[in-house]
């Protein structure tokens, strides 16, 4: 089993921000990544639909022999990971908005969270937020429309900038000094966020923490790959793969294989 790949899924290309952290921390591991872009955004779907899509993705990854599954999507983690963990025999690593590190770092005692409606309305987010933000004001904003623009590759467009301004301004007015990126698509907005945010506002995301947790679980379960050749990475998208290829910069990398698949 240790020679089998790590499975990763997201509602689209956002989770590649997590894949990048995993593949750089664990360069000898093979990975299989599912970009369910056809069904993006998950953030506006019901909990039942998010669970059904997560089941579909999990079963495809298991059919490809994955030894562990990373749910590289805050929306799927906060709505479906509990169900997945009690249903399937492999370990699941999830991602949640990094409220705790933000709460520890804020000096103004005010943090912003930008995430999808599905994440912000989940009970898992509510309990994490409640447990770690004693005495801290959390300004939540739904990033409606951002996932679609990122899926279209429009990370630097005027439309993206205008939407971000609309979501960030109320947070800045309240005095946030930390912005939590609560969606794995949003790290692709960091260049534009840096243009829009004052320097003292820290941008916090959980990608590296997820990669470290994946490594820790593989070590604990004795599932780290023994081979020391460079890992191979299969990507499957159920829409045209052009934007995915651009985000992965896959052209000159012969260990990346990007495929279109109906799933
Ligand atoms: N990448 C996602 C997340 O982390 C999903 C966004 C969406 O599909 O709405 O929440």
PDB file of C-alpha atoms and ligand atoms in Angstrom:
ATOM      1  CA  UNK A   1       0.000   0.000   0.000  1.00  0.00           C
ATOM      2  CA  UNK A   2       2.855   2.464   0.750  1.00  0.00           C
ATOM      3  CA  UNK A   3       3.763   2.640  -2.977  1.00  0.00           C
ATOM      4  CA  UNK A   4       0.205   3.739  -3.867  1.00  0.00           C
ATOM      5  CA  UNK A   5      -0.646   7.383  -4.631  1.00  0.00           C
ATOM      6  CA  UNK A   6      -2.050  10.092  -2.393  1.00  0.00           C
ATOM      7  CA  UNK A   7      -5.546  11.084  -3.592  1.00  0.00           C
ATOM      8  CA  UNK A   8      -6.575  14.732  -3.604  1.00  0.00           C
ATOM      9  CA  UNK A   9      -9.859  16.301  -4.674  1.00  0.00           C
ATOM     10  CA  UNK A  10     -11.423  19.736  -4.946  1.00  0.00           C
ATOM     11  CA  UNK A  11     -14.403  21.293  -6.676  1.00  0.00           C
ATOM     12  CA  UNK A  12     -11.937  22.478  -9.303  1.00  0.00           C
ATOM     13  CA  UNK A  13      -8.450  23.833  -9.697  1.00  0.00           C
ATOM     14  CA  UNK A  14      -8.208  25.556  -6.293  1.00  0.00           C
ATOM     15  CA  UNK A  15      -6.921  22.472  -4.509  1.00  0.00           C
ATOM     16  CA  UNK A  16      -3.827  22.527  -6.700  1.00  0.00           C
ATOM     17  CA  UNK A  17      -2.617  25.176  -4.203  1.00  0.00           C
ATOM     18  CA  UNK A  18      -2.617  22.328  -1.648  1.00  0.00           C
ATOM     19  CA  UNK A  19      -1.180  19.813  -4.132  1.00  0.00           C
ATOM     20  CA  UNK A  20       1.793  22.181  -4.642  1.00  0.00           C
ATOM     21  CA  UNK A  21       2.546  22.157  -0.901  1.00  0.00           C
ATOM     22  CA  UNK A  22       2.144  18.369  -0.678  1.00  0.00           C
ATOM     23  CA  UNK A  23       4.321  17.584  -3.669  1.00  0.00           C
ATOM     24  CA  UNK A  24       7.078  19.906  -2.491  1.00  0.00           C
ATOM     25  CA  UNK A  25       7.050  18.512   1.074  1.00  0.00           C
ATOM     26  CA  UNK A  26       6.765  14.895  -0.154  1.00  0.00           C
ATOM     27  CA  UNK A  27       8.633  14.877  -3.497  1.00  0.00           C
ATOM     28  CA  UNK A  28       8.790  11.067  -3.774  1.00  0.00           C
ATOM     29  CA  UNK A  29       5.059  10.504  -3.427  1.00  0.00           C
ATOM     30  CA  UNK A  30       2.795   9.850  -6.431  1.00  0.00           C
ATOM     31  CA  UNK A  31      -0.499  11.755  -6.446  1.00  0.00           C
ATOM     32  CA  UNK A  32      -3.870  11.583  -8.191  1.00  0.00           C
ATOM     33  CA  UNK A  33      -5.791  14.891  -8.273  1.00  0.00           C
ATOM     34  CA  UNK A  34      -9.460  15.291  -9.200  1.00  0.00           C
ATOM     35  CA  UNK A  35     -10.696  18.715 -10.303  1.00  0.00           C
ATOM     36  CA  UNK A  36     -14.485  18.495 -10.258  1.00  0.00           C
ATOM     37  CA  UNK A  37     -14.786  21.802 -12.112  1.00  0.00           C
ATOM     38  CA  UNK A  38     -17.984  20.732 -13.848  1.00  0.00           C
ATOM     39  CA  UNK A  39     -19.732  20.944 -10.471  1.00  0.00           C
ATOM     40  CA  UNK A  40     -18.008  24.099  -9.170  1.00  0.00           C
ATOM     41  CA  UNK A  41     -18.798  26.057  -7.139  1.00  0.00           C
ATOM     42  CA  UNK A  42     -19.569  23.631  -4.314  1.00  0.00           C
ATOM     43  CA  UNK A  43     -19.929  26.600  -1.991  1.00  0.00           C
ATOM     44  CA  UNK A  44     -23.429  27.395  -3.186  1.00  0.00           C
ATOM     45  CA  UNK A  45     -24.773  23.830  -2.981  1.00  0.00           C
ATOM     46  CA  UNK A  46     -26.672  22.115  -0.178  1.00  0.00           C
ATOM     47  CA  UNK A  47     -24.880  19.971   2.399  1.00  0.00           C
ATOM     48  CA  UNK A  48     -26.505  16.852   0.869  1.00  0.00           C
ATOM     49  CA  UNK A  49     -25.202  17.719  -2.600  1.00  0.00           C
ATOM     50  CA  UNK A  50     -21.705  18.437  -1.259  1.00  0.00           C
ATOM     51  CA  UNK A  51     -21.678  15.053   0.497  1.00  0.00           C
ATOM     52  CA  UNK A  52     -22.881  13.270  -2.676  1.00  0.00           C
ATOM     53  CA  UNK A  53     -20.136  14.929  -4.771  1.00  0.00           C
ATOM     54  CA  UNK A  54     -17.516  14.099  -2.129  1.00  0.00           C
ATOM     55  CA  UNK A  55     -18.614  10.435  -2.210  1.00  0.00           C
ATOM     56  CA  UNK A  56     -18.305  10.368  -6.000  1.00  0.00           C
ATOM     57  CA  UNK A  57     -14.786  11.852  -5.861  1.00  0.00           C
ATOM     58  CA  UNK A  58     -13.688   9.574  -3.007  1.00  0.00           C
ATOM     59  CA  UNK A  59     -14.875   6.431  -4.782  1.00  0.00           C
ATOM     60  CA  UNK A  60     -13.024   7.383  -7.962  1.00  0.00           C
ATOM     61  CA  UNK A  61      -9.813   8.006  -5.988  1.00  0.00           C
ATOM     62  CA  UNK A  62     -10.210   4.703  -4.137  1.00  0.00           C
ATOM     63  CA  UNK A  63     -10.720   2.911  -7.468  1.00  0.00           C
ATOM     64  CA  UNK A  64      -7.321   4.335  -8.478  1.00  0.00           C
ATOM     65  CA  UNK A  65      -5.754   2.735  -5.386  1.00  0.00           C
ATOM     66  CA  UNK A  66      -5.198   5.873  -3.285  1.00  0.00           C
ATOM     67  CA  UNK A  67      -3.787   5.126   0.168  1.00  0.00           C
ATOM     68  CA  UNK A  68      -4.970   8.339   1.814  1.00  0.00           C
ATOM     69  CA  UNK A  69      -7.312  11.135   0.682  1.00  0.00           C
ATOM     70  CA  UNK A  70      -6.790  14.856   1.036  1.00  0.00           C
ATOM     71  CA  UNK A  71     -10.020  16.816   0.805  1.00  0.00           C
ATOM     72  CA  UNK A  72      -8.383  19.932  -0.658  1.00  0.00           C
ATOM     73  CA  UNK A  73     -11.547  21.971  -0.337  1.00  0.00           C
ATOM     74  CA  UNK A  74     -12.797  23.846   2.736  1.00  0.00           C
ATOM     75  CA  UNK A  75     -16.400  23.498   1.599  1.00  0.00           C
ATOM     76  CA  UNK A  76     -16.204  19.710   1.196  1.00  0.00           C
ATOM     77  CA  UNK A  77     -14.229  19.321   4.435  1.00  0.00           C
ATOM     78  CA  UNK A  78     -16.607  21.339   6.568  1.00  0.00           C
ATOM     79  CA  UNK A  79     -19.691  19.628   5.129  1.00  0.00           C
ATOM     80  CA  UNK A  80     -18.631  16.083   4.265  1.00  0.00           C
ATOM     81  CA  UNK A  81     -15.457  14.911   6.020  1.00  0.00           C
ATOM     82  CA  UNK A  82     -17.323  13.554   9.008  1.00  0.00           C
ATOM     83  CA  UNK A  83     -19.403  11.334   6.696  1.00  0.00           C
ATOM     84  CA  UNK A  84     -16.353  10.264   4.647  1.00  0.00           C
ATOM     85  CA  UNK A  85     -14.354   9.331   7.759  1.00  0.00           C
ATOM     86  CA  UNK A  86     -17.069   7.111   9.092  1.00  0.00           C
ATOM     87  CA  UNK A  87     -17.760   5.463   5.722  1.00  0.00           C
ATOM     88  CA  UNK A  88     -14.398   4.596   4.111  1.00  0.00           C
ATOM     89  CA  UNK A  89     -11.418   2.617   5.427  1.00  0.00           C
ATOM     90  CA  UNK A  90      -8.670   5.151   4.539  1.00  0.00           C
ATOM     91  CA  UNK A  91      -7.573   8.278   6.414  1.00  0.00           C
ATOM     92  CA  UNK A  92      -8.894  11.648   5.269  1.00  0.00           C
ATOM     93  CA  UNK A  93      -7.008  14.913   5.706  1.00  0.00           C
ATOM     94  CA  UNK A  94      -9.181  18.016   5.516  1.00  0.00           C
ATOM     95  CA  UNK A  95      -8.717  21.750   5.302  1.00  0.00           C
ATOM     96  CA  UNK A  96     -10.548  24.360   7.324  1.00  0.00           C
ATOM     97  CA  UNK A  97     -10.145  28.144   7.477  1.00  0.00           C
ATOM     98  CA  UNK A  98      -7.045  28.885   9.605  1.00  0.00           C
ATOM     99  CA  UNK A  99      -8.938  30.745  12.314  1.00  0.00           C
ATOM    100  CA  UNK A 100      -6.721  29.511  15.138  1.00  0.00           C
ATOM    101  CA  UNK A 101      -3.379  30.795  13.751  1.00  0.00           C
ATOM    102  CA  UNK A 102      -5.092  34.089  12.880  1.00  0.00           C
ATOM    103  CA  UNK A 103      -6.485  34.413  16.407  1.00  0.00           C
ATOM    104  CA  UNK A 104      -2.990  33.834  17.800  1.00  0.00           C
ATOM    105  CA  UNK A 105      -1.380  36.426  15.528  1.00  0.00           C
ATOM    106  CA  UNK A 106      -3.844  39.305  15.514  1.00  0.00           C
ATOM    107  CA  UNK A 107      -2.846  42.439  17.416  1.00  0.00           C
ATOM    108  CA  UNK A 108      -5.959  44.412  16.544  1.00  0.00           C
ATOM    109  CA  UNK A 109      -8.084  41.521  17.870  1.00  0.00           C
ATOM    110  CA  UNK A 110     -10.024  41.580  14.608  1.00  0.00           C
ATOM    111  CA  UNK A 111      -9.620  39.013  11.838  1.00  0.00           C
ATOM    112  CA  UNK A 112     -11.294  38.629   8.472  1.00  0.00           C
ATOM    113  CA  UNK A 113     -12.396  35.323   6.959  1.00  0.00           C
ATOM    114  CA  UNK A 114     -13.110  35.082   3.254  1.00  0.00           C
ATOM    115  CA  UNK A 115     -14.758  31.756   2.386  1.00  0.00           C
ATOM    116  CA  UNK A 116     -17.693  30.203   0.560  1.00  0.00           C
ATOM    117  CA  UNK A 117     -21.263  30.258   1.806  1.00  0.00           C
ATOM    118  CA  UNK A 118     -21.076  26.466   2.307  1.00  0.00           C
ATOM    119  CA  UNK A 119     -18.050  26.807   4.604  1.00  0.00           C
ATOM    120  CA  UNK A 120     -19.284  29.813   6.585  1.00  0.00           C
ATOM    121  CA  UNK A 121     -22.680  28.211   7.214  1.00  0.00           C
ATOM    122  CA  UNK A 122     -21.287  24.810   8.304  1.00  0.00           C
ATOM    123  CA  UNK A 123     -21.468  23.633  11.884  1.00  0.00           C
ATOM    124  CA  UNK A 124     -17.799  22.549  11.790  1.00  0.00           C
ATOM    125  CA  UNK A 125     -16.713  26.112  10.954  1.00  0.00           C
ATOM    126  CA  UNK A 126     -19.028  27.501  13.636  1.00  0.00           C
ATOM    127  CA  UNK A 127     -17.534  25.294  16.322  1.00  0.00           C
ATOM    128  CA  UNK A 128     -13.887  25.899  15.271  1.00  0.00           C
ATOM    129  CA  UNK A 129     -14.564  29.614  15.183  1.00  0.00           C
ATOM    130  CA  UNK A 130     -16.235  29.592  18.588  1.00  0.00           C
ATOM    131  CA  UNK A 131     -13.455  27.521  20.197  1.00  0.00           C
ATOM    132  CA  UNK A 132     -10.578  29.722  19.065  1.00  0.00           C
ATOM    133  CA  UNK A 133     -11.807  33.280  18.964  1.00  0.00           C
ATOM    134  CA  UNK A 134     -12.517  34.216  22.532  1.00  0.00           C
ATOM    135  CA  UNK A 135     -12.267  38.023  22.736  1.00  0.00           C
ATOM    136  CA  UNK A 136     -11.596  38.343  19.007  1.00  0.00           C
ATOM    137  CA  UNK A 137     -13.939  39.821  16.447  1.00  0.00           C
ATOM    138  CA  UNK A 138     -14.294  37.697  13.307  1.00  0.00           C
ATOM    139  CA  UNK A 139     -15.523  39.506  10.205  1.00  0.00           C
ATOM    140  CA  UNK A 140     -16.848  36.867   7.795  1.00  0.00           C
ATOM    141  CA  UNK A 141     -17.479  37.498   4.104  1.00  0.00           C
ATOM    142  CA  UNK A 142     -18.729  35.142   1.460  1.00  0.00           C
ATOM    143  CA  UNK A 143     -16.503  35.364  -1.628  1.00  0.00           C
ATOM    144  CA  UNK A 144     -19.443  34.918  -3.986  1.00  0.00           C
ATOM    145  CA  UNK A 145     -18.342  34.810  -7.632  1.00  0.00           C
ATOM    146  CA  UNK A 146     -14.617  34.452  -6.964  1.00  0.00           C
ATOM    147  CA  UNK A 147     -14.389  30.684  -7.569  1.00  0.00           C
ATOM    148  CA  UNK A 148     -16.035  31.047 -10.979  1.00  0.00           C
ATOM    149  CA  UNK A 149     -13.580  33.785 -12.005  1.00  0.00           C
ATOM    150  CA  UNK A 150     -10.590  31.724 -10.833  1.00  0.00           C
ATOM    151  CA  UNK A 151     -11.893  28.658 -12.677  1.00  0.00           C
ATOM    152  CA  UNK A 152     -11.958  30.842 -15.801  1.00  0.00           C
ATOM    153  CA  UNK A 153      -8.342  31.854 -15.172  1.00  0.00           C
ATOM    154  CA  UNK A 154      -9.322  35.497 -14.520  1.00  0.00           C
ATOM    155  CA  UNK A 155      -7.292  35.997 -11.340  1.00  0.00           C
ATOM    156  CA  UNK A 156      -6.066  39.481 -12.266  1.00  0.00           C
ATOM    157  CA  UNK A 157      -9.174  40.768 -14.051  1.00  0.00           C
ATOM    158  CA  UNK A 158     -10.933  44.056 -13.249  1.00  0.00           C
ATOM    159  CA  UNK A 159     -14.034  42.082 -12.274  1.00  0.00           C
ATOM    160  CA  UNK A 160     -12.025  40.048  -9.737  1.00  0.00           C
ATOM    161  CA  UNK A 161     -10.444  43.187  -8.280  1.00  0.00           C
ATOM    162  CA  UNK A 162     -13.799  44.944  -7.949  1.00  0.00           C
ATOM    163  CA  UNK A 163     -15.386  41.949  -6.205  1.00  0.00           C
ATOM    164  CA  UNK A 164     -12.445  41.663  -3.825  1.00  0.00           C
ATOM    165  CA  UNK A 165     -12.656  45.366  -2.963  1.00  0.00           C
ATOM    166  CA  UNK A 166     -16.331  44.906  -2.177  1.00  0.00           C
ATOM    167  CA  UNK A 167     -15.572  42.021   0.203  1.00  0.00           C
ATOM    168  CA  UNK A 168     -12.422  43.471   1.785  1.00  0.00           C
ATOM    169  CA  UNK A 169     -13.535  47.044   2.447  1.00  0.00           C
ATOM    170  CA  UNK A 170     -15.995  46.200   5.264  1.00  0.00           C
ATOM    171  CA  UNK A 171     -13.272  44.056   6.865  1.00  0.00           C
ATOM    172  CA  UNK A 172     -10.720  46.859   6.632  1.00  0.00           C
ATOM    173  CA  UNK A 173     -13.223  49.334   8.071  1.00  0.00           C
ATOM    174  CA  UNK A 174     -13.516  47.073  11.111  1.00  0.00           C
ATOM    175  CA  UNK A 175      -9.716  47.057  11.518  1.00  0.00           C
ATOM    176  CA  UNK A 176      -8.664  43.507  10.562  1.00  0.00           C
ATOM    177  CA  UNK A 177      -4.919  42.821  10.617  1.00  0.00           C
ATOM    178  CA  UNK A 178      -5.202  39.159   9.476  1.00  0.00           C
ATOM    179  CA  UNK A 179      -7.104  37.827   6.495  1.00  0.00           C
ATOM    180  CA  UNK A 180      -7.842  34.102   6.519  1.00  0.00           C
ATOM    181  CA  UNK A 181      -8.190  32.558   3.059  1.00  0.00           C
ATOM    182  CA  UNK A 182     -10.963  30.040   3.703  1.00  0.00           C
ATOM    183  CA  UNK A 183     -11.103  28.518   0.242  1.00  0.00           C
ATOM    184  CA  UNK A 184      -8.330  26.674  -1.583  1.00  0.00           C
ATOM    185  CA  UNK A 185      -8.976  28.683  -4.747  1.00  0.00           C
ATOM    186  CA  UNK A 186      -8.060  31.958  -3.040  1.00  0.00           C
ATOM    187  CA  UNK A 187      -4.254  31.527  -2.740  1.00  0.00           C
ATOM    188  CA  UNK A 188      -4.288  32.203  -6.500  1.00  0.00           C
ATOM    189  CA  UNK A 189      -5.562  35.700  -5.621  1.00  0.00           C
ATOM    190  CA  UNK A 190      -2.577  36.524  -3.372  1.00  0.00           C
ATOM    191  CA  UNK A 191      -0.873  38.803  -5.956  1.00  0.00           C
ATOM    192  CA  UNK A 192      -4.037  40.904  -6.321  1.00  0.00           C
ATOM    193  CA  UNK A 193      -4.781  40.744  -2.574  1.00  0.00           C
ATOM    194  CA  UNK A 194      -1.323  42.172  -1.911  1.00  0.00           C
ATOM    195  CA  UNK A 195      -2.161  45.080  -4.207  1.00  0.00           C
ATOM    196  CA  UNK A 196      -5.428  45.748  -2.393  1.00  0.00           C
ATOM    197  CA  UNK A 197      -4.506  45.194   1.266  1.00  0.00           C
ATOM    198  CA  UNK A 198      -2.424  47.497   3.451  1.00  0.00           C
ATOM    199  CA  UNK A 199       0.996  46.000   4.199  1.00  0.00           C
ATOM    200  CA  UNK A 200       0.208  45.314   7.857  1.00  0.00           C
ATOM    201  CA  UNK A 201      -2.619  42.895   7.001  1.00  0.00           C
ATOM    202  CA  UNK A 202      -1.266  39.330   7.057  1.00  0.00           C
ATOM    203  CA  UNK A 203      -2.686  36.805   4.617  1.00  0.00           C
ATOM    204  CA  UNK A 204      -3.142  33.412   6.247  1.00  0.00           C
ATOM    205  CA  UNK A 205      -3.827  30.131   4.490  1.00  0.00           C
ATOM    206  CA  UNK A 206      -3.574  26.525   5.571  1.00  0.00           C
ATOM    207  CA  UNK A 207      -1.822  24.853   2.606  1.00  0.00           C
ATOM    208  CA  UNK A 208       1.472  24.074   4.330  1.00  0.00           C
ATOM    209  CA  UNK A 209      -0.280  22.882   7.487  1.00  0.00           C
ATOM    210  CA  UNK A 210      -2.311  20.413   5.401  1.00  0.00           C
ATOM    211  CA  UNK A 211       0.843  19.085   3.731  1.00  0.00           C
ATOM    212  CA  UNK A 212       2.525  18.631   7.136  1.00  0.00           C
ATOM    213  CA  UNK A 213      -0.522  16.838   8.502  1.00  0.00           C
ATOM    214  CA  UNK A 214      -0.586  14.545   5.433  1.00  0.00           C
ATOM    215  CA  UNK A 215       3.066  13.657   6.055  1.00  0.00           C
ATOM    216  CA  UNK A 216       2.433  13.048   9.767  1.00  0.00           C
ATOM    217  CA  UNK A 217      -0.432  10.642   9.039  1.00  0.00           C
ATOM    218  CA  UNK A 218       1.578   8.769   6.382  1.00  0.00           C
ATOM    219  CA  UNK A 219       4.446   8.380   8.864  1.00  0.00           C
ATOM    220  CA  UNK A 220       2.081   7.242  11.609  1.00  0.00           C
ATOM    221  CA  UNK A 221       0.425   4.660   9.348  1.00  0.00           C
ATOM    222  CA  UNK A 222       3.761   3.554   7.856  1.00  0.00           C
ATOM    223  CA  UNK A 223       2.522   4.561   4.393  1.00  0.00           C
ATOM    224  CA  UNK A 224       5.357   6.825   3.215  1.00  0.00           C
ATOM    225  CA  UNK A 225       6.613   5.659  -0.158  1.00  0.00           C
ATOM    226  CA  UNK A 226       9.873   3.721   0.160  1.00  0.00           C
ATOM    227  CA  UNK A 227      11.067   4.461  -3.407  1.00  0.00           C
ATOM    228  CA  UNK A 228      13.156   7.608  -3.876  1.00  0.00           C
ATOM    229  CA  UNK A 229      12.416   8.458  -7.491  1.00  0.00           C
ATOM    230  CA  UNK A 230      10.536  11.698  -8.222  1.00  0.00           C
ATOM    231  CA  UNK A 231       6.770  11.244  -7.776  1.00  0.00           C
ATOM    232  CA  UNK A 232       4.387  11.086 -10.741  1.00  0.00           C
ATOM    233  CA  UNK A 233       1.243  13.179 -10.722  1.00  0.00           C
ATOM    234  CA  UNK A 234      -2.000  12.379 -12.529  1.00  0.00           C
ATOM    235  CA  UNK A 235      -4.553  15.185 -12.809  1.00  0.00           C
ATOM    236  CA  UNK A 236      -8.115  14.567 -13.938  1.00  0.00           C
ATOM    237  CA  UNK A 237     -10.553  17.343 -14.788  1.00  0.00           C
ATOM    238  CA  UNK A 238     -14.102  16.944 -16.063  1.00  0.00           C
ATOM    239  CA  UNK A 239     -13.921  20.143 -18.155  1.00  0.00           C
ATOM    240  CA  UNK A 240     -11.427  21.509 -20.674  1.00  0.00           C
ATOM    241  CA  UNK A 241      -7.950  21.301 -19.088  1.00  0.00           C
ATOM    242  CA  UNK A 242      -6.472  24.535 -20.466  1.00  0.00           C
ATOM    243  CA  UNK A 243      -6.709  26.633 -17.272  1.00  0.00           C
ATOM    244  CA  UNK A 244      -5.643  23.696 -15.091  1.00  0.00           C
ATOM    245  CA  UNK A 245      -2.523  23.277 -17.228  1.00  0.00           C
ATOM    246  CA  UNK A 246      -1.762  26.996 -16.908  1.00  0.00           C
ATOM    247  CA  UNK A 247      -2.126  26.912 -13.117  1.00  0.00           C
ATOM    248  CA  UNK A 248       0.136  23.866 -12.903  1.00  0.00           C
ATOM    249  CA  UNK A 249       2.617  25.252 -15.363  1.00  0.00           C
ATOM    250  CA  UNK A 250       2.714  21.657 -16.587  1.00  0.00           C
ATOM    251  CA  UNK A 251       4.245  22.222 -20.026  1.00  0.00           C
ATOM    252  CA  UNK A 252       7.848  21.622 -19.117  1.00  0.00           C
ATOM    253  CA  UNK A 253       7.309  19.111 -16.356  1.00  0.00           C
ATOM    254  CA  UNK A 254       7.414  15.487 -17.450  1.00  0.00           C
ATOM    255  CA  UNK A 255       6.181  14.108 -14.128  1.00  0.00           C
ATOM    256  CA  UNK A 256       2.751  15.810 -14.533  1.00  0.00           C
ATOM    257  CA  UNK A 257      -0.007  14.226 -16.614  1.00  0.00           C
ATOM    258  CA  UNK A 258      -3.176  16.225 -17.184  1.00  0.00           C
ATOM    259  CA  UNK A 259      -6.218  14.330 -18.486  1.00  0.00           C
ATOM    260  CA  UNK A 260      -9.825  15.167 -19.247  1.00  0.00           C
ATOM    261  CA  UNK A 261     -12.219  12.556 -17.837  1.00  0.00           C
ATOM    262  CA  UNK A 262     -15.977  12.399 -17.453  1.00  0.00           C
ATOM    263  CA  UNK A 263     -16.688  11.819 -13.755  1.00  0.00           C
TER     264      UNK A 263
HETATM  265  N1  LIG B   1     -11.970  25.244  -3.271  1.00  0.00           N
HETATM  266  C1  LIG B   1     -13.118  25.254  -2.511  1.00  0.00           C
HETATM  267  C2  LIG B   1     -12.986  25.520  -1.058  1.00  0.00           C
HETATM  268  O1  LIG B   1     -11.907  25.412  -0.536  1.00  0.00           O
HETATM  269  C3  LIG B   1     -14.459  25.162  -3.097  1.00  0.00           C
HETATM  270  C4  LIG B   1     -14.999  26.390  -3.633  1.00  0.00           C
HETATM  271  C5  LIG B   1     -16.312  26.136  -4.318  1.00  0.00           C
HETATM  272  O2  LIG B   1     -16.374  25.251  -5.146  1.00  0.00           O
HETATM  273  O3  LIG B   1     -17.251  26.863  -3.986  1.00  0.00           O
HETATM  274  O4  LIG B   1     -13.946  25.839  -0.404  1.00  0.00           O
END
